[in-house]
Amino acid sequence: MSALPEIVNPVEPLLRTERMPHIWCPGCGIGTTVNCFARALLESQRNLDRVAVVSGIGCSGRVAGYVKLDSFHTTHGRAIPFATGLKLANPSLEVVVYSGDGDLFAIGGNHFIHAARRNVDIKVICVNNLIYAMTGGQTGPATPSTAITATAPYGCYEPSFNLCALAEAAGASYVARWTTFHVRQLTKSMGEVLRKRGFCFIEVLSPCPTLYQRRNKMGDGLDTMKFYKEKSRVRNGAPTSEVALTKDGEIAVGKFVDRERPDYIESMRGRLSEQLGDRYVEMECPVCQ
Amino acid sequence: MQADPRGVLTGIHFIDGDHACCEGALAAGARFAAGYPITPSTEVVERFAARIPTVGGIFIQMEDELAASITIQGAVWGGAKAFTVTSGPGFSLMMEHIGYAAMTETPCVFVNVQRGGPSTGLPTLPAQADMMQARWGSHGDYEIIALSPNSPQECFDLTVRAFNLSEEYRTPVMFMMDECVGHMTEKVVIPPAEQVEVYPRRHTRRAPGAYKPYEPEADLVPEMVHAGEGYRFHITGLTHDEWGYPNMNVATQDRLVRRLQQKIRAAEDRLTMVDEHGLEDAEVVVVSYGITSRVAERAIEMARQRGVKAGRCRLIGVWPFPDRHLKALAARVKAFVVPEINLGQIAREGERAAGGAARTIPVTHAGGGVHRPQDILEAIMEAAR
Ligand SMILES: Cc1ncc(C[n+]2csc(CCOP(=O)(O)OP(=O)(O)O)c2C)c(N)n1
Ligand code: SF4
């Protein structure tokens, strides 16, 4: 009997396999996004020693712990300012922030808008499961009106954030939205932001069957894929003001913004060298060769 | 290691404590600062913002102190030496990230130019009422190092030391100034770079496969690496094992938290930094720190003139508290008099260290000014009775 060829998942070298099994539930979408991210990284041919992932706290915030890259699991809401310091101290790094909708837009919302305004060259991937999953499914800033959550047992009555419109208004250089059904498009978008300079934002709609779909009688992970397939419509270039999400309505996906703006370091360098001339000394990256 | 001469403004200056602190940071090799404006500390970063582009580094004004206190930690893991500067309300906002730095063993310096509190309190007036907050402000058990300067010269010298200690012990160091020292202008001598000793980052020499991020050395401090060097390491504020991976069980928690405490406690004697005078024959010792130590000096003089053998024990390092040192001192004197611009935070520590061997008399002040020497004198006279 000939030995079966060993089958290795091509993304395996990018995962901390010694930490498997991971903590995510069956049907959870977070792993799907990580798979897309790993593929995008491999395709990008980047030096993976120079890619760092920074996460906040939450189920999505655990991504940093599973990718075999320099990775930082920070505090709730503060992945972006940590990433800002990391990127500015060592501009040769590609810094990717990977976190949840609550982490990035509730407790961390202030940091999101200011990093976008500054156009810090970091790439923010938001796994949007419409809920605070890690803590048991409470309302978050992306929870759609009428959805049932642990803290909105009669249905949510707050309006939700349109994350893409917020990102654009704050100054992001790149804004896209996909769902975990759109793995190819998501992988492509992730590849694009890895090549782009400036503050880039990708929102990925992702199921939390355990806490969101179940409570809202929307089925399991597979049912959510069907839901995404039926409800989504590719609307590349659509004005972000028109892509707000509702509980059961259309899900506009696509790349909405892709524009050029000087990033933080360029702006700083430009202004300081203009004002100081030869006296301006650029920060010596302590660890770049 | 000698200081990088680009950051050392060698010469004799007439500057205030805030400015001297900034120069200390530059001399120590800080090339990254993040801050958010707040009186009476802002001058530190204002000077840094003006100086750093010609030294080679970055200042970024963040959207709040929550951001500033973690941005510096990102910069540290990117390879820089970094610090943030604040006062009262901003210090309160930084607490979670002091814990993060303690847990992840991120060397960095938090400067707090203390003003009156609680809350917005007295924005422009002095206090020393954040001493316990500096020690215990973040949740959970951890140990901290805190220094307290009493002059602009010390704002320079001790800021350098604060950075050095943060690197040596891989811990956040609290630099506890007060409004008076921050805004007091005096002569500050900045030595030539070759006379400024700088503690380098404890970077590992191990190759990526052979390195564990949280494997402690003999002094219980692990070696460090930076992002981008090929180690593919993981850092988390969760309870973690030697690999840096989350491992949430009683045994790992016990090992980690006790080590974080022990790496500093075991070094208590080395970290005891006091400035003492007149203790040979003293019956009463005035234990003070920061600006209050200068007022106390007058009271000690007046007591001596009245025939009372009073002496000085000024705490330069406040945390870890010099327990053993004060315990030994308590055995040979009648009393400690502890003036401070708060309602008795360090006095209680002195009393604890004395363990009943000497009396402890607090001289409290709610903030907004300094003590009258007479008030301290009265306590000394009472102690001598
Ligand atoms: C300062 C602070 N407040 C609250 C928490 C508790 N907490 C942990 S995760 C989380 C919400 C995470 O939600 P989200 O970012 O949407 O991520 P998800 O778990 O849904 O992936 C909260 C509130 C915390 N860790 N820290
Ligand atoms: S609780 Fe929800 S988001 Fe968290 S792992 Fe489970 S399915 Fe995923």
Short mmCIF file of N, CA, C and O in Angstrom, two decimals, chain B residues 239-303:
data_model
loop_
_atom_site.label_atom_id
_atom_site.label_comp_id
_atom_site.label_asym_id
_atom_site.label_seq_id
_atom_site.Cartn_x
_atom_site.Cartn_y
_atom_site.Cartn_z
N THR B 239 -3.33 36.21 30.95
CA THR B 239 -2.35 35.37 31.64
C THR B 239 -1.71 34.44 30.61
O THR B 239 -2.41 33.80 29.83
N HIS B 240 -0.36 34.45 30.59
CA HIS B 240 0.33 33.75 29.50
C HIS B 240 1.47 32.89 30.03
O HIS B 240 2.02 33.14 31.10
N ASP B 241 1.84 31.92 29.21
CA ASP B 241 2.96 31.04 29.56
C ASP B 241 4.26 31.65 29.02
O ASP B 241 4.28 32.77 28.52
N GLU B 242 5.33 30.88 29.07
CA GLU B 242 6.63 31.41 28.66
C GLU B 242 6.69 31.71 27.17
O GLU B 242 7.52 32.49 26.72
N TRP B 243 5.82 31.08 26.42
CA TRP B 243 5.75 31.38 24.98
C TRP B 243 4.99 32.67 24.72
O TRP B 243 4.90 33.13 23.59
N GLY B 244 4.37 33.20 25.73
CA GLY B 244 3.55 34.39 25.52
C GLY B 244 2.13 34.04 25.13
O GLY B 244 1.34 34.93 24.83
N TYR B 245 1.79 32.75 25.15
CA TYR B 245 0.44 32.35 24.75
C TYR B 245 -0.51 32.38 25.94
O TYR B 245 -0.13 32.02 27.05
N PRO B 246 -1.77 32.76 25.67
CA PRO B 246 -2.76 32.74 26.74
C PRO B 246 -2.83 31.35 27.35
O PRO B 246 -2.84 30.35 26.63
N ASN B 247 -2.84 31.29 28.65
CA ASN B 247 -2.91 30.01 29.34
C ASN B 247 -3.55 30.31 30.68
O ASN B 247 -2.89 30.70 31.63
N MET B 248 -4.87 30.21 30.68
CA MET B 248 -5.60 30.74 31.83
C MET B 248 -5.93 29.66 32.83
O MET B 248 -7.00 29.06 32.79
N ASN B 249 -4.96 29.39 33.69
CA ASN B 249 -5.23 28.47 34.78
C ASN B 249 -4.49 28.95 36.02
O ASN B 249 -3.65 29.85 35.95
N VAL B 250 -4.84 28.35 37.13
CA VAL B 250 -4.33 28.82 38.42
C VAL B 250 -2.81 28.75 38.48
O VAL B 250 -2.14 29.66 38.97
N ALA B 251 -2.24 27.66 37.96
CA ALA B 251 -0.80 27.47 38.07
C ALA B 251 -0.03 28.53 37.27
O ALA B 251 0.94 29.12 37.76
N THR B 252 -0.47 28.78 36.04
CA THR B 252 0.23 29.77 35.21
C THR B 252 0.08 31.16 35.80
O THR B 252 1.02 31.95 35.83
N GLN B 253 -1.13 31.46 36.26
CA GLN B 253 -1.38 32.75 36.89
C GLN B 253 -0.45 32.94 38.09
O GLN B 253 0.19 33.98 38.25
N ASP B 254 -0.36 31.92 38.91
CA ASP B 254 0.45 31.99 40.11
C ASP B 254 1.91 32.25 39.74
O ASP B 254 2.56 33.13 40.31
N ARG B 255 2.42 31.50 38.79
CA ARG B 255 3.82 31.64 38.40
C ARG B 255 4.08 33.04 37.84
O ARG B 255 5.04 33.71 38.20
N LEU B 256 3.19 33.49 36.97
CA LEU B 256 3.40 34.78 36.30
C LEU B 256 3.29 35.95 37.27
O LEU B 256 4.17 36.80 37.35
N VAL B 257 2.19 35.99 38.01
CA VAL B 257 1.95 37.16 38.86
C VAL B 257 2.99 37.24 39.98
O VAL B 257 3.47 38.32 40.32
N ARG B 258 3.37 36.08 40.50
CA ARG B 258 4.41 36.11 41.55
C ARG B 258 5.75 36.55 40.98
O ARG B 258 6.51 37.26 41.62
N ARG B 259 6.04 36.15 39.75
CA ARG B 259 7.31 36.59 39.16
C ARG B 259 7.30 38.10 38.92
O ARG B 259 8.28 38.79 39.20
N LEU B 260 6.18 38.61 38.41
CA LEU B 260 6.09 40.06 38.17
C LEU B 260 6.32 40.83 39.46
O LEU B 260 6.94 41.89 39.48
N GLN B 261 5.81 40.29 40.56
CA GLN B 261 6.02 40.94 41.84
C GLN B 261 7.46 40.76 42.32
O GLN B 261 8.13 41.72 42.70
N GLN B 262 7.93 39.54 42.22
CA GLN B 262 9.24 39.22 42.78
C GLN B 262 10.40 39.89 42.05
O GLN B 262 11.41 40.22 42.65
N LYS B 263 10.26 40.08 40.74
CA LYS B 263 11.41 40.63 40.02
C LYS B 263 11.74 42.03 40.56
O LYS B 263 12.88 42.46 40.50
N ILE B 264 10.75 42.70 41.11
CA ILE B 264 10.99 44.02 41.68
C ILE B 264 11.24 43.94 43.18
O ILE B 264 12.17 44.53 43.70
N ARG B 265 10.44 43.14 43.87
CA ARG B 265 10.63 43.04 45.32
C ARG B 265 11.99 42.49 45.69
O ARG B 265 12.61 42.94 46.65
N ALA B 266 12.45 41.52 44.92
CA ALA B 266 13.75 40.92 45.23
C ALA B 266 14.87 41.94 45.07
O ALA B 266 15.95 41.77 45.61
N ALA B 267 14.60 43.00 44.34
CA ALA B 267 15.62 44.03 44.11
C ALA B 267 15.42 45.23 45.03
O ALA B 267 15.96 46.31 44.78
N GLU B 268 14.66 45.04 46.09
CA GLU B 268 14.32 46.19 46.95
C GLU B 268 15.54 46.96 47.41
O GLU B 268 15.56 48.19 47.37
N ASP B 269 16.58 46.26 47.82
CA ASP B 269 17.75 46.98 48.33
C ASP B 269 18.39 47.83 47.24
O ASP B 269 18.75 48.98 47.46
N ARG B 270 18.48 47.27 46.03
CA ARG B 270 19.05 48.04 44.92
C ARG B 270 18.15 49.21 44.54
O ARG B 270 18.60 50.23 44.05
N LEU B 271 16.86 49.03 44.75
CA LEU B 271 15.93 50.08 44.35
C LEU B 271 15.65 51.08 45.47
O LEU B 271 14.86 52.00 45.30
N THR B 272 16.27 50.88 46.61
CA THR B 272 16.11 51.85 47.69
C THR B 272 16.98 53.06 47.37
O THR B 272 18.20 52.95 47.31
N MET B 273 16.34 54.18 47.12
CA MET B 273 17.06 55.40 46.78
C MET B 273 16.61 56.47 47.75
O MET B 273 15.48 56.94 47.67
N VAL B 274 17.49 56.80 48.68
CA VAL B 274 17.14 57.81 49.68
C VAL B 274 18.24 58.84 49.75
O VAL B 274 19.38 58.58 49.39
N ASP B 275 17.86 60.01 50.20
CA ASP B 275 18.83 61.09 50.41
C ASP B 275 18.70 61.44 51.89
O ASP B 275 17.66 61.90 52.33
N GLU B 276 19.77 61.17 52.66
CA GLU B 276 19.67 61.31 54.12
C GLU B 276 20.70 62.27 54.67
O GLU B 276 21.79 62.42 54.12
N HIS B 277 20.32 62.87 55.78
CA HIS B 277 21.23 63.82 56.41
C HIS B 277 20.89 63.92 57.89
O HIS B 277 19.72 63.92 58.26
N GLY B 278 21.94 64.01 58.70
CA GLY B 278 21.74 64.23 60.13
C GLY B 278 21.14 63.05 60.86
O GLY B 278 20.51 63.21 61.91
N LEU B 279 21.33 61.85 60.33
CA LEU B 279 20.70 60.69 60.97
C LEU B 279 21.56 60.06 62.07
O LEU B 279 21.08 59.22 62.83
N GLU B 280 22.85 60.50 62.14
CA GLU B 280 23.77 59.88 63.10
C GLU B 280 23.20 59.96 64.51
O GLU B 280 23.21 58.98 65.26
N ASP B 281 22.67 61.14 64.85
CA ASP B 281 22.19 61.32 66.22
C ASP B 281 20.68 61.57 66.27
O ASP B 281 20.13 61.92 67.31
N ALA B 282 20.01 61.39 65.14
CA ALA B 282 18.62 61.85 65.07
C ALA B 282 17.68 61.03 65.96
O ALA B 282 17.81 59.82 66.09
N GLU B 283 16.76 61.77 66.58
CA GLU B 283 15.68 61.12 67.32
C GLU B 283 14.39 61.14 66.50
O GLU B 283 13.54 60.28 66.64
N VAL B 284 14.28 62.18 65.71
CA VAL B 284 13.09 62.33 64.86
C VAL B 284 13.56 62.41 63.41
O VAL B 284 14.46 63.19 63.09
N VAL B 285 12.95 61.60 62.56
CA VAL B 285 13.33 61.60 61.15
C VAL B 285 12.16 62.11 60.33
O VAL B 285 11.04 61.59 60.46
N VAL B 286 12.42 63.13 59.54
CA VAL B 286 11.38 63.61 58.65
C VAL B 286 11.49 62.83 57.34
O VAL B 286 12.49 62.92 56.63
N VAL B 287 10.46 62.05 57.06
CA VAL B 287 10.43 61.25 55.84
C VAL B 287 9.56 62.01 54.85
O VAL B 287 8.37 62.25 55.10
N SER B 288 10.17 62.43 53.75
CA SER B 288 9.38 63.21 52.79
C SER B 288 9.90 62.95 51.39
O SER B 288 10.85 62.18 51.20
N TYR B 289 9.28 63.59 50.42
CA TYR B 289 9.66 63.36 49.02
C TYR B 289 9.15 64.54 48.20
O TYR B 289 8.24 65.28 48.63
N GLY B 290 9.71 64.72 47.01
CA GLY B 290 9.25 65.78 46.10
C GLY B 290 9.39 67.15 46.74
O GLY B 290 10.22 67.36 47.62
N ILE B 291 8.53 68.06 46.35
CA ILE B 291 8.65 69.46 46.79
C ILE B 291 8.59 69.56 48.31
O ILE B 291 9.25 70.42 48.92
N THR B 292 7.82 68.69 48.94
CA THR B 292 7.66 68.77 50.40
C THR B 292 8.99 68.59 51.12
O THR B 292 9.21 69.15 52.20
N SER B 293 9.91 67.85 50.51
CA SER B 293 11.20 67.63 51.16
C SER B 293 11.97 68.95 51.30
O SER B 293 12.78 69.11 52.19
N ARG B 294 11.68 69.90 50.42
CA ARG B 294 12.40 71.17 50.50
C ARG B 294 11.83 72.06 51.60
O ARG B 294 12.55 72.82 52.23
N VAL B 295 10.53 71.97 51.79
CA VAL B 295 9.93 72.70 52.90
C VAL B 295 10.38 72.06 54.22
O VAL B 295 10.69 72.75 55.20
N ALA B 296 10.43 70.74 54.21
CA ALA B 296 10.81 70.01 55.42
C ALA B 296 12.22 70.37 55.87
O ALA B 296 12.51 70.40 57.06
N GLU B 297 13.06 70.67 54.92
CA GLU B 297 14.45 71.01 55.24
C GLU B 297 14.51 72.20 56.21
O GLU B 297 15.28 72.23 57.15
N ARG B 298 13.67 73.16 55.93
CA ARG B 298 13.61 74.35 56.80
C ARG B 298 13.14 73.96 58.21
O ARG B 298 13.70 74.41 59.20
N ALA B 299 12.15 73.09 58.25
CA ALA B 299 11.62 72.66 59.55
C ALA B 299 12.68 71.90 60.34
O ALA B 299 12.79 72.06 61.57
N ILE B 300 13.46 71.09 59.65
CA ILE B 300 14.52 70.31 60.33
C ILE B 300 15.56 71.28 60.93
O ILE B 300 15.98 71.14 62.08
N GLU B 301 15.92 72.29 60.15
CA GLU B 301 16.87 73.31 60.61
C GLU B 301 16.35 74.00 61.87
O GLU B 301 17.06 74.16 62.86
N MET B 302 15.06 74.40 61.80
CA MET B 302 14.45 75.10 62.94
C MET B 302 14.43 74.19 64.17
O MET B 302 14.69 74.65 65.30
N ALA B 303 14.17 72.93 63.97
CA ALA B 303 14.13 71.99 65.10
C ALA B 303 15.52 71.85 65.72
O ALA B 303 15.68 71.86 66.95
#
